[in-house]
mmCIF file of C-alpha atoms in Angstrom:
data_model
loop_
_atom_site.group_PDB
_atom_site.id
_atom_site.type_symbol
_atom_site.label_atom_id
_atom_site.label_comp_id
_atom_site.label_asym_id
_atom_site.label_seq_id
_atom_site.Cartn_x
_atom_site.Cartn_y
_atom_site.Cartn_z
ATOM 1 C CA UNK A 1 142.503 -47.854 -73.638
ATOM 2 C CA UNK A 2 143.619 -49.956 -70.737
ATOM 3 C CA UNK A 3 147.086 -49.088 -71.350
ATOM 4 C CA UNK A 4 146.460 -45.143 -71.075
ATOM 5 C CA UNK A 5 144.779 -45.728 -68.099
ATOM 6 C CA UNK A 6 148.081 -47.681 -66.460
ATOM 7 C CA UNK A 7 150.193 -44.839 -67.730
ATOM 8 C CA UNK A 8 148.118 -41.760 -66.191
ATOM 9 C CA UNK A 9 148.338 -43.820 -63.122
ATOM 10 C CA UNK A 10 151.861 -44.202 -63.361
ATOM 11 C CA UNK A 11 152.525 -40.695 -63.946
ATOM 12 C CA UNK A 12 150.516 -39.336 -60.500
ATOM 13 C CA UNK A 13 152.339 -41.850 -58.700
ATOM 14 C CA UNK A 14 155.636 -40.552 -59.739
ATOM 15 C CA UNK A 15 154.371 -37.217 -59.595
ATOM 16 C CA UNK A 16 153.549 -38.141 -55.671
ATOM 17 C CA UNK A 17 156.913 -39.538 -55.278
ATOM 18 C CA UNK A 18 158.833 -36.601 -56.527
ATOM 19 C CA UNK A 19 156.663 -34.211 -54.174
ATOM 20 C CA UNK A 20 157.261 -36.239 -51.111
ATOM 21 C CA UNK A 21 159.688 -38.745 -50.435
ATOM 22 C CA UNK A 22 157.464 -40.913 -47.690
ATOM 23 C CA UNK A 23 153.708 -40.011 -47.673
ATOM 24 C CA UNK A 24 153.517 -43.051 -44.537
ATOM 25 C CA UNK A 25 153.291 -42.167 -41.095
ATOM 26 C CA UNK A 26 156.691 -43.073 -39.102
ATOM 27 C CA UNK A 27 157.427 -43.321 -35.470
ATOM 28 C CA UNK A 28 160.221 -41.096 -34.094
ATOM 29 C CA UNK A 29 161.969 -42.568 -30.905
ATOM 30 C CA UNK A 30 163.461 -40.366 -28.030
ATOM 31 C CA UNK A 31 164.622 -41.883 -25.120
ATOM 32 C CA UNK A 32 161.595 -40.311 -23.009
ATOM 33 C CA UNK A 33 158.555 -40.605 -25.462
ATOM 34 C CA UNK A 34 157.748 -41.331 -29.097
ATOM 35 C CA UNK A 35 156.104 -39.031 -31.201
ATOM 36 C CA UNK A 36 154.506 -39.688 -34.765
ATOM 37 C CA UNK A 37 156.247 -37.970 -37.829
ATOM 38 C CA UNK A 38 155.157 -37.525 -41.495
ATOM 39 C CA UNK A 39 157.578 -36.802 -43.541
ATOM 40 C CA UNK A 40 155.548 -34.649 -46.161
ATOM 41 C CA UNK A 41 154.452 -32.512 -43.459
ATOM 42 C CA UNK A 42 156.450 -29.142 -42.354
ATOM 43 C CA UNK A 43 157.740 -30.130 -38.866
ATOM 44 C CA UNK A 44 160.990 -29.596 -36.602
ATOM 45 C CA UNK A 45 162.507 -32.358 -34.252
ATOM 46 C CA UNK A 46 163.354 -32.515 -31.433
ATOM 47 C CA UNK A 47 160.622 -30.119 -29.945
ATOM 48 C CA UNK A 48 162.912 -29.468 -27.114
ATOM 49 C CA UNK A 49 166.269 -29.956 -25.939
ATOM 50 C CA UNK A 50 168.400 -30.278 -22.985
ATOM 51 C CA UNK A 51 172.041 -29.437 -22.882
ATOM 52 C CA UNK A 52 174.576 -29.940 -20.114
ATOM 53 C CA UNK A 53 176.230 -27.040 -18.455
ATOM 54 C CA UNK A 54 179.295 -27.885 -20.092
ATOM 55 C CA UNK A 55 177.601 -27.269 -23.874
ATOM 56 C CA UNK A 56 177.950 -29.519 -26.770
ATOM 57 C CA UNK A 57 176.258 -29.480 -30.414
ATOM 58 C CA UNK A 58 172.228 -30.419 -31.139
ATOM 59 C CA UNK A 59 170.990 -31.120 -34.559
ATOM 60 C CA UNK A 60 167.360 -30.386 -35.464
ATOM 61 C CA UNK A 61 165.863 -32.169 -38.274
ATOM 62 C CA UNK A 62 163.218 -30.490 -40.476
ATOM 63 C CA UNK A 63 160.760 -32.511 -42.637
ATOM 64 C CA UNK A 64 158.548 -31.262 -45.586
ATOM 65 C CA UNK A 65 159.172 -29.948 -48.924
ATOM 66 C CA UNK A 66 159.007 -25.867 -48.235
ATOM 67 C CA UNK A 67 161.920 -23.382 -48.125
ATOM 68 C CA UNK A 68 162.560 -22.547 -44.134
ATOM 69 C CA UNK A 69 164.035 -20.314 -41.977
ATOM 70 C CA UNK A 70 165.612 -20.133 -38.859
ATOM 71 C CA UNK A 71 165.888 -17.412 -36.365
ATOM 72 C CA UNK A 72 166.086 -16.960 -32.362
ATOM 73 C CA UNK A 73 163.102 -15.826 -30.498
ATOM 74 C CA UNK A 74 162.736 -15.647 -26.394
ATOM 75 C CA UNK A 75 165.691 -15.742 -24.424
ATOM 76 C CA UNK A 76 165.644 -15.996 -20.745
ATOM 77 C CA UNK A 77 169.387 -14.076 -20.728
ATOM 78 C CA UNK A 78 170.492 -10.853 -21.495
ATOM 79 C CA UNK A 79 173.064 -12.013 -23.941
ATOM 80 C CA UNK A 80 172.230 -14.448 -27.095
ATOM 81 C CA UNK A 81 175.515 -15.394 -28.355
ATOM 82 C CA UNK A 82 176.063 -18.322 -25.972
ATOM 83 C CA UNK A 83 174.138 -20.084 -28.835
ATOM 84 C CA UNK A 84 175.321 -20.172 -32.707
ATOM 85 C CA UNK A 85 173.367 -21.158 -35.357
ATOM 86 C CA UNK A 86 175.474 -23.120 -37.854
ATOM 87 C CA UNK A 87 172.373 -22.179 -40.274
ATOM 88 C CA UNK A 88 169.513 -19.915 -40.635
ATOM 89 C CA UNK A 89 167.771 -21.285 -44.135
ATOM 90 C CA UNK A 90 167.274 -24.058 -45.917
ATOM 91 C CA UNK A 91 164.815 -25.791 -48.573
ATOM 92 C CA UNK A 92 162.906 -28.710 -48.230
ATOM 93 C CA UNK A 93 163.897 -31.763 -45.907
ATOM 94 C CA UNK A 94 167.178 -31.031 -43.497
ATOM 95 C CA UNK A 95 169.345 -30.495 -40.521
ATOM 96 C CA UNK A 96 170.781 -27.540 -38.807
ATOM 97 C CA UNK A 97 172.550 -27.605 -35.758
ATOM 98 C CA UNK A 98 172.985 -25.254 -32.658
ATOM 99 C CA UNK A 99 176.406 -24.780 -31.131
ATOM 100 C CA UNK A 100 176.035 -24.110 -27.009
ATOM 101 C CA UNK A 101 178.870 -22.661 -25.105
ATOM 102 C CA UNK A 102 179.589 -23.604 -21.550
ATOM 103 C CA UNK A 103 177.390 -21.939 -18.906
ATOM 104 C CA UNK A 104 178.856 -19.899 -16.087
ATOM 105 C CA UNK A 105 175.957 -20.447 -13.518
ATOM 106 C CA UNK A 106 174.972 -22.410 -10.549
ATOM 107 C CA UNK A 107 171.299 -20.577 -10.082
ATOM 108 C CA UNK A 108 169.735 -19.883 -13.515
ATOM 109 C CA UNK A 109 169.046 -22.569 -16.155
ATOM 110 C CA UNK A 110 169.569 -20.768 -19.778
ATOM 111 C CA UNK A 111 166.937 -21.253 -22.366
ATOM 112 C CA UNK A 112 166.312 -20.086 -25.868
ATOM 113 C CA UNK A 113 163.493 -20.490 -28.364
ATOM 114 C CA UNK A 114 163.882 -21.018 -31.852
ATOM 115 C CA UNK A 115 161.575 -20.398 -34.273
ATOM 116 C CA UNK A 116 161.148 -22.513 -37.700
ATOM 117 C CA UNK A 117 159.382 -20.640 -40.338
ATOM 118 C CA UNK A 118 158.124 -21.805 -43.784
ATOM 119 C CA UNK A 119 156.235 -18.326 -44.894
ATOM 120 C CA UNK A 120 152.973 -19.474 -43.543
ATOM 121 C CA UNK A 121 153.853 -21.503 -40.510
ATOM 122 C CA UNK A 122 156.180 -21.077 -37.671
ATOM 123 C CA UNK A 123 157.323 -23.854 -35.466
ATOM 124 C CA UNK A 124 159.232 -23.324 -31.917
ATOM 125 C CA UNK A 125 161.763 -25.461 -30.682
ATOM 126 C CA UNK A 126 163.374 -24.820 -27.196
ATOM 127 C CA UNK A 127 166.839 -25.180 -25.857
ATOM 128 C CA UNK A 128 167.213 -25.431 -22.293
ATOM 129 C CA UNK A 129 170.801 -25.532 -20.787
ATOM 130 C CA UNK A 130 171.684 -27.341 -16.986
ATOM 131 C CA UNK A 131 173.307 -25.690 -14.223
ATOM 132 C CA UNK A 132 177.018 -25.916 -13.721
ATOM 133 C CA UNK A 133 178.216 -28.205 -10.562
ATOM 134 C CA UNK A 134 181.251 -27.990 -8.480
ATOM 135 C CA UNK A 135 183.829 -30.328 -10.045
ATOM 136 C CA UNK A 136 185.786 -32.624 -7.337
ATOM 137 C CA UNK A 137 188.731 -29.886 -6.831
ATOM 138 C CA UNK A 138 186.252 -27.156 -6.253
ATOM 139 C CA UNK A 139 184.795 -25.204 -3.626
ATOM 140 C CA UNK A 140 182.124 -22.666 -3.385
ATOM 141 C CA UNK A 141 182.329 -20.030 -0.744
ATOM 142 C CA UNK A 142 181.063 -16.213 -0.958
ATOM 143 C CA UNK A 143 179.767 -16.768 -4.386
ATOM 144 C CA UNK A 144 183.358 -17.580 -5.655
ATOM 145 C CA UNK A 145 184.517 -20.807 -6.712
ATOM 146 C CA UNK A 146 187.567 -21.421 -5.464
ATOM 147 C CA UNK A 147 190.500 -24.079 -6.202
ATOM 148 C CA UNK A 148 191.017 -26.495 -3.240
ATOM 149 C CA UNK A 149 194.869 -26.659 -4.314
ATOM 150 C CA UNK A 150 197.667 -23.527 -4.621
ATOM 151 C CA UNK A 151 199.196 -23.393 -8.310
ATOM 152 C CA UNK A 152 202.190 -25.254 -9.350
ATOM 153 C CA UNK A 153 203.677 -24.952 -11.985
ATOM 154 C CA UNK A 154 202.290 -22.501 -14.753
ATOM 155 C CA UNK A 155 198.517 -23.164 -15.947
ATOM 156 C CA UNK A 156 198.238 -26.242 -13.309
ATOM 157 C CA UNK A 157 197.621 -26.895 -9.673
ATOM 158 C CA UNK A 158 199.408 -28.908 -7.255
ATOM 159 C CA UNK A 159 198.933 -32.614 -6.654
ATOM 160 C CA UNK A 160 197.865 -32.036 -3.099
ATOM 161 C CA UNK A 161 195.729 -29.942 -1.276
ATOM 162 C CA UNK A 162 198.507 -29.095 1.467
ATOM 163 C CA UNK A 163 201.474 -28.513 -1.219
ATOM 164 C CA UNK A 164 202.848 -24.836 -1.300
ATOM 165 C CA UNK A 165 203.309 -25.145 -4.976
ATOM 166 C CA UNK A 166 204.914 -22.772 -7.077
ATOM 167 C CA UNK A 167 205.681 -19.049 -6.171
ATOM 168 C CA UNK A 168 204.890 -15.823 -8.612
ATOM 169 C CA UNK A 169 206.094 -12.035 -8.724
ATOM 170 C CA UNK A 170 203.148 -9.838 -9.204
ATOM 171 C CA UNK A 171 201.572 -9.699 -12.624
ATOM 172 C CA UNK A 172 203.657 -12.504 -13.881
ATOM 173 C CA UNK A 173 203.397 -16.095 -14.820
ATOM 174 C CA UNK A 174 206.983 -17.318 -14.625
ATOM 175 C CA UNK A 175 206.648 -19.676 -11.629
ATOM 176 C CA UNK A 176 209.616 -21.099 -9.168
ATOM 177 C CA UNK A 177 209.181 -23.970 -6.566
ATOM 178 C CA UNK A 178 207.965 -22.916 -3.407
ATOM 179 C CA UNK A 179 209.762 -24.012 0.392
ATOM 180 C CA UNK A 180 213.459 -23.449 -1.023
ATOM 181 C CA UNK A 181 216.314 -21.415 -1.634
ATOM 182 C CA UNK A 182 217.021 -20.575 -5.253
ATOM 183 C CA UNK A 183 220.029 -18.251 -6.179
ATOM 184 C CA UNK A 184 218.570 -18.189 -9.906
ATOM 185 C CA UNK A 185 215.841 -16.317 -8.574
ATOM 186 C CA UNK A 186 218.095 -13.252 -8.348
ATOM 187 C CA UNK A 187 217.918 -13.212 -12.312
ATOM 188 C CA UNK A 188 214.314 -12.657 -11.946
ATOM 189 C CA UNK A 189 214.387 -9.917 -9.746
ATOM 190 C CA UNK A 190 216.503 -7.821 -11.928
ATOM 191 C CA UNK A 191 214.472 -8.402 -15.009
ATOM 192 C CA UNK A 192 211.392 -7.592 -13.188
ATOM 193 C CA UNK A 193 209.702 -4.851 -14.244
ATOM 194 C CA UNK A 194 206.847 -3.413 -11.909
ATOM 195 C CA UNK A 195 203.480 -2.995 -13.014
ATOM 196 C CA UNK A 196 201.872 0.271 -13.211
ATOM 197 C CA UNK A 197 198.027 -1.021 -12.912
ATOM 198 C CA UNK A 198 196.433 -1.952 -9.747
ATOM 199 C CA UNK A 199 195.101 -5.321 -10.934
ATOM 200 C CA UNK A 200 197.010 -8.516 -12.154
ATOM 201 C CA UNK A 201 196.148 -8.626 -15.946
ATOM 202 C CA UNK A 202 193.922 -12.126 -15.593
ATOM 203 C CA UNK A 203 192.476 -12.100 -19.158
ATOM 204 C CA UNK A 204 196.246 -12.409 -20.781
ATOM 205 C CA UNK A 205 197.487 -15.480 -20.100
ATOM 206 C CA UNK A 206 200.968 -14.626 -20.880
ATOM 207 C CA UNK A 207 200.900 -13.167 -16.889
ATOM 208 C CA UNK A 208 198.186 -15.417 -15.683
ATOM 209 C CA UNK A 209 199.626 -18.239 -14.033
ATOM 210 C CA UNK A 210 196.373 -19.987 -13.154
ATOM 211 C CA UNK A 211 195.158 -22.613 -15.849
ATOM 212 C CA UNK A 212 192.628 -21.316 -18.149
ATOM 213 C CA UNK A 213 189.245 -20.641 -16.966
ATOM 214 C CA UNK A 214 191.054 -19.219 -13.658
ATOM 215 C CA UNK A 215 192.054 -16.063 -12.105
ATOM 216 C CA UNK A 216 194.330 -14.685 -9.519
ATOM 217 C CA UNK A 217 191.991 -13.379 -6.722
ATOM 218 C CA UNK A 218 191.758 -9.597 -5.846
ATOM 219 C CA UNK A 219 193.107 -8.447 -2.356
ATOM 220 C CA UNK A 220 189.055 -8.111 -1.304
ATOM 221 C CA UNK A 221 188.353 -11.350 -2.254
ATOM 222 C CA UNK A 222 190.996 -12.929 -0.012
ATOM 223 C CA UNK A 223 190.139 -10.634 2.966
ATOM 224 C CA UNK A 224 186.309 -11.691 2.603
ATOM 225 C CA UNK A 225 187.636 -15.250 2.645
ATOM 226 C CA UNK A 226 190.297 -15.257 5.449
ATOM 227 C CA UNK A 227 189.515 -12.202 7.103
ATOM 228 C CA UNK A 228 191.152 -8.685 7.127
ATOM 229 C CA UNK A 229 192.949 -8.530 10.448
ATOM 230 C CA UNK A 230 193.804 -10.751 13.262
ATOM 231 C CA UNK A 231 190.883 -9.872 15.237
ATOM 232 C CA UNK A 232 188.431 -10.642 12.285
ATOM 233 C CA UNK A 233 190.420 -13.949 11.021
ATOM 234 C CA UNK A 234 188.123 -16.020 9.581
ATOM 235 C CA UNK A 235 190.503 -19.398 9.404
ATOM 236 C CA UNK A 236 190.795 -21.858 12.325
ATOM 237 C CA UNK A 237 194.777 -23.348 12.727
ATOM 238 C CA UNK A 238 195.419 -27.061 11.813
ATOM 239 C CA UNK A 239 198.490 -28.615 12.916
ATOM 240 C CA UNK A 240 199.509 -31.588 11.069
ATOM 241 C CA UNK A 241 198.589 -34.967 12.567
ATOM 242 C CA UNK A 242 198.300 -38.782 11.671
ATOM 243 C CA UNK A 243 194.128 -38.100 12.263
ATOM 244 C CA UNK A 244 193.895 -35.405 10.094
ATOM 245 C CA UNK A 245 196.134 -36.236 7.232
ATOM 246 C CA UNK A 246 197.644 -33.206 6.898
ATOM 247 C CA UNK A 247 201.537 -33.153 6.086
ATOM 248 C CA UNK A 248 202.270 -29.404 7.078
ATOM 249 C CA UNK A 249 200.391 -26.411 9.228
ATOM 250 C CA UNK A 250 197.827 -24.533 7.940
ATOM 251 C CA UNK A 251 194.360 -22.731 8.046
ATOM 252 C CA UNK A 252 191.154 -24.368 7.297
ATOM 253 C CA UNK A 253 188.524 -21.786 6.389
ATOM 254 C CA UNK A 254 184.996 -22.013 4.701
ATOM 255 C CA UNK A 255 182.931 -23.834 7.601
ATOM 256 C CA UNK A 256 181.931 -23.007 11.074
ATOM 257 C CA UNK A 257 185.176 -23.027 13.553
ATOM 258 C CA UNK A 258 183.498 -25.756 15.608
ATOM 259 C CA UNK A 259 183.224 -28.139 12.080
ATOM 260 C CA UNK A 260 186.922 -26.784 10.819
ATOM 261 C CA UNK A 261 188.754 -28.326 13.610
ATOM 262 C CA UNK A 262 187.314 -32.037 13.325
ATOM 263 C CA UNK A 263 187.826 -31.863 9.131
ATOM 264 C CA UNK A 264 190.637 -34.367 7.704
ATOM 265 C CA UNK A 265 192.952 -33.890 4.421
ATOM 266 C CA UNK A 266 190.489 -36.649 2.720
ATOM 267 C CA UNK A 267 187.032 -34.762 3.564
ATOM 268 C CA UNK A 268 187.820 -31.113 3.973
ATOM 269 C CA UNK A 269 186.762 -30.340 -0.133
ATOM 270 C CA UNK A 270 183.635 -32.087 0.329
ATOM 271 C CA UNK A 271 182.745 -30.651 3.404
ATOM 272 C CA UNK A 272 182.601 -27.416 1.559
ATOM 273 C CA UNK A 273 186.172 -25.910 3.003
ATOM 274 C CA UNK A 274 189.842 -24.787 1.975
ATOM 275 C CA UNK A 275 193.403 -25.787 3.186
ATOM 276 C CA UNK A 276 195.911 -22.858 2.772
ATOM 277 C CA UNK A 277 199.360 -24.437 3.901
ATOM 278 C CA UNK A 278 202.022 -22.620 5.733
ATOM 279 C CA UNK A 279 204.642 -21.701 3.399
ATOM 280 C CA UNK A 280 206.675 -18.242 3.066
ATOM 281 C CA UNK A 281 208.056 -16.533 0.218
ATOM 282 C CA UNK A 282 211.014 -16.307 -2.126
ATOM 283 C CA UNK A 283 212.380 -12.838 -1.444
ATOM 284 C CA UNK A 284 214.632 -10.602 -3.405
ATOM 285 C CA UNK A 285 217.870 -12.856 -2.759
ATOM 286 C CA UNK A 286 216.727 -16.082 -3.601
ATOM 287 C CA UNK A 287 216.250 -17.179 0.016
ATOM 288 C CA UNK A 288 212.862 -19.021 1.195
ATOM 289 C CA UNK A 289 211.875 -16.220 3.854
ATOM 290 C CA UNK A 290 209.127 -16.014 6.504
ATOM 291 C CA UNK A 291 208.323 -19.864 6.372
ATOM 292 C CA UNK A 292 206.506 -19.355 9.562
ATOM 293 C CA UNK A 293 203.468 -17.387 7.493
ATOM 294 C CA UNK A 294 200.335 -18.627 5.642
ATOM 295 C CA UNK A 295 200.960 -16.798 2.436
ATOM 296 C CA UNK A 296 198.509 -15.803 -0.623
ATOM 297 C CA UNK A 297 199.524 -13.767 -3.230
ATOM 298 C CA UNK A 298 196.731 -11.212 -4.395
ATOM 299 C CA UNK A 299 195.698 -9.653 -7.775
ATOM 300 C CA UNK A 300 195.586 -6.249 -6.168
ATOM 301 C CA UNK A 301 198.786 -3.577 -6.487
ATOM 302 C CA UNK A 302 198.825 -0.986 -4.103
ATOM 303 C CA UNK A 303 201.435 1.121 -5.719
ATOM 304 C CA UNK A 304 204.333 0.604 -8.287
ATOM 305 C CA UNK A 305 206.405 -1.561 -6.170
ATOM 306 C CA UNK A 306 203.790 -3.034 -3.851
ATOM 307 C CA UNK A 307 201.280 -5.818 -4.606
ATOM 308 C CA UNK A 308 198.979 -7.374 -2.365
ATOM 309 C CA UNK A 309 199.671 -10.376 -0.562
ATOM 310 C CA UNK A 310 197.621 -11.903 2.745
ATOM 311 C CA UNK A 311 199.836 -12.537 5.312
ATOM 312 C CA UNK A 312 199.154 -14.762 8.780
ATOM 313 C CA UNK A 313 200.863 -16.815 11.580
ATOM 314 C CA UNK A 314 199.189 -17.449 14.746
ATOM 315 C CA UNK A 315 198.980 -13.989 16.578
ATOM 316 C CA UNK A 316 199.498 -11.626 13.385
ATOM 317 C CA UNK A 317 197.583 -10.945 10.461
ATOM 318 C CA UNK A 318 198.325 -8.714 7.446
ATOM 319 C CA UNK A 319 195.685 -8.826 4.612
ATOM 320 C CA UNK A 320 197.027 -6.478 2.494
ATOM 321 C CA UNK A 321 201.036 -6.779 2.692
ATOM 322 C CA UNK A 322 201.659 -3.046 3.240
ATOM 323 C CA UNK A 323 204.905 -3.866 4.692
ATOM 324 C CA UNK A 324 205.936 -7.189 3.017
ATOM 325 C CA UNK A 325 203.668 -7.328 -0.335
ATOM 326 C CA UNK A 326 206.692 -6.467 -2.744
ATOM 327 C CA UNK A 327 205.616 -6.926 -6.158
ATOM 328 C CA UNK A 328 209.336 -8.276 -6.805
ATOM 329 C CA UNK A 329 209.142 -11.132 -4.354
ATOM 330 C CA UNK A 330 208.015 -14.467 -5.550
ATOM 331 C CA UNK A 331 204.390 -15.847 -3.245
ATOM 332 C CA UNK A 332 202.047 -18.667 -3.295
ATOM 333 C CA UNK A 333 198.936 -18.244 -5.669
ATOM 334 C CA UNK A 334 195.242 -19.593 -4.999
ATOM 335 C CA UNK A 335 193.005 -19.027 -7.771
ATOM 336 C CA UNK A 336 189.213 -18.565 -8.420
ATOM 337 C CA UNK A 337 187.292 -19.572 -11.114
ATOM 338 C CA UNK A 338 186.485 -16.959 -13.998
ATOM 339 C CA UNK A 339 182.864 -16.812 -13.900
ATOM 340 C CA UNK A 340 180.714 -14.630 -16.216
ATOM 341 C CA UNK A 341 177.387 -13.718 -14.250
ATOM 342 C CA UNK A 342 174.410 -13.305 -16.710
ATOM 343 C CA UNK A 343 171.273 -11.336 -16.079
#
């Protein structure tokens, strides 16, 4: 008789182990707190997850023996494809991952609620994404993030904020060293096909000389930054000196004029200001021309042959380049970051 009782007790224990791999409560540790978990109960961990602005991957753990599904619940943005679920269903204990793309906001934290259900009970877990912060080489002015240096070789920035960098024809990615004549440029002039459109094709990397994630600014954006006339010039002229560390003359823009005059090459970016070096452009004959001007190519085309340039020297400013903004000429480029504004 005792043998039969022992056999029945053993069968019950085996049955329990098959239906629940662990029936004792355990502690799940988190860097900030601890929560108690019973692996036999239907639950999802973590109950909330923070993701940096750069994005990343989160792994969620589901306990219990039930079949389960995952779907997206409440989202505080108009679009939801910034978070992609690796899988949306499973059975028994398991995991699923959520991949979060980079945020483009400095003012709004993305958030999303995930609904995990076993058919009878629905659990919630929340994802919150942090805000963007400015990198060491970025400056926020007029709601745009500007690079603190001109474009160098295609897809790169210059090493120094007072370097001229490379120069570019309108809507073309091929770059030419700024600050010197180059007779080989004539061949580029002869092969240049003027763009019919009004804007630089910023999303086609075959045309965009900026690093990935950046674009050429429009004429309006440049005018809003630097001013659209000599009377409305928003920049302060700076001469090179041992005190300020700049190696060439240029403009400081982005801060009050009383502050701009005292900035140095070392502290200008941290102060929220930009330096635009005096440069010039490469003309259609391969000569370096107008080296007394601060020149910036813009992404705005005026007509079939003319692309916008910001041109300015001490006592003269032409914001749209009606006279000298020919598309075929090559000029320096300063980029703005491509940001998607989310509702």
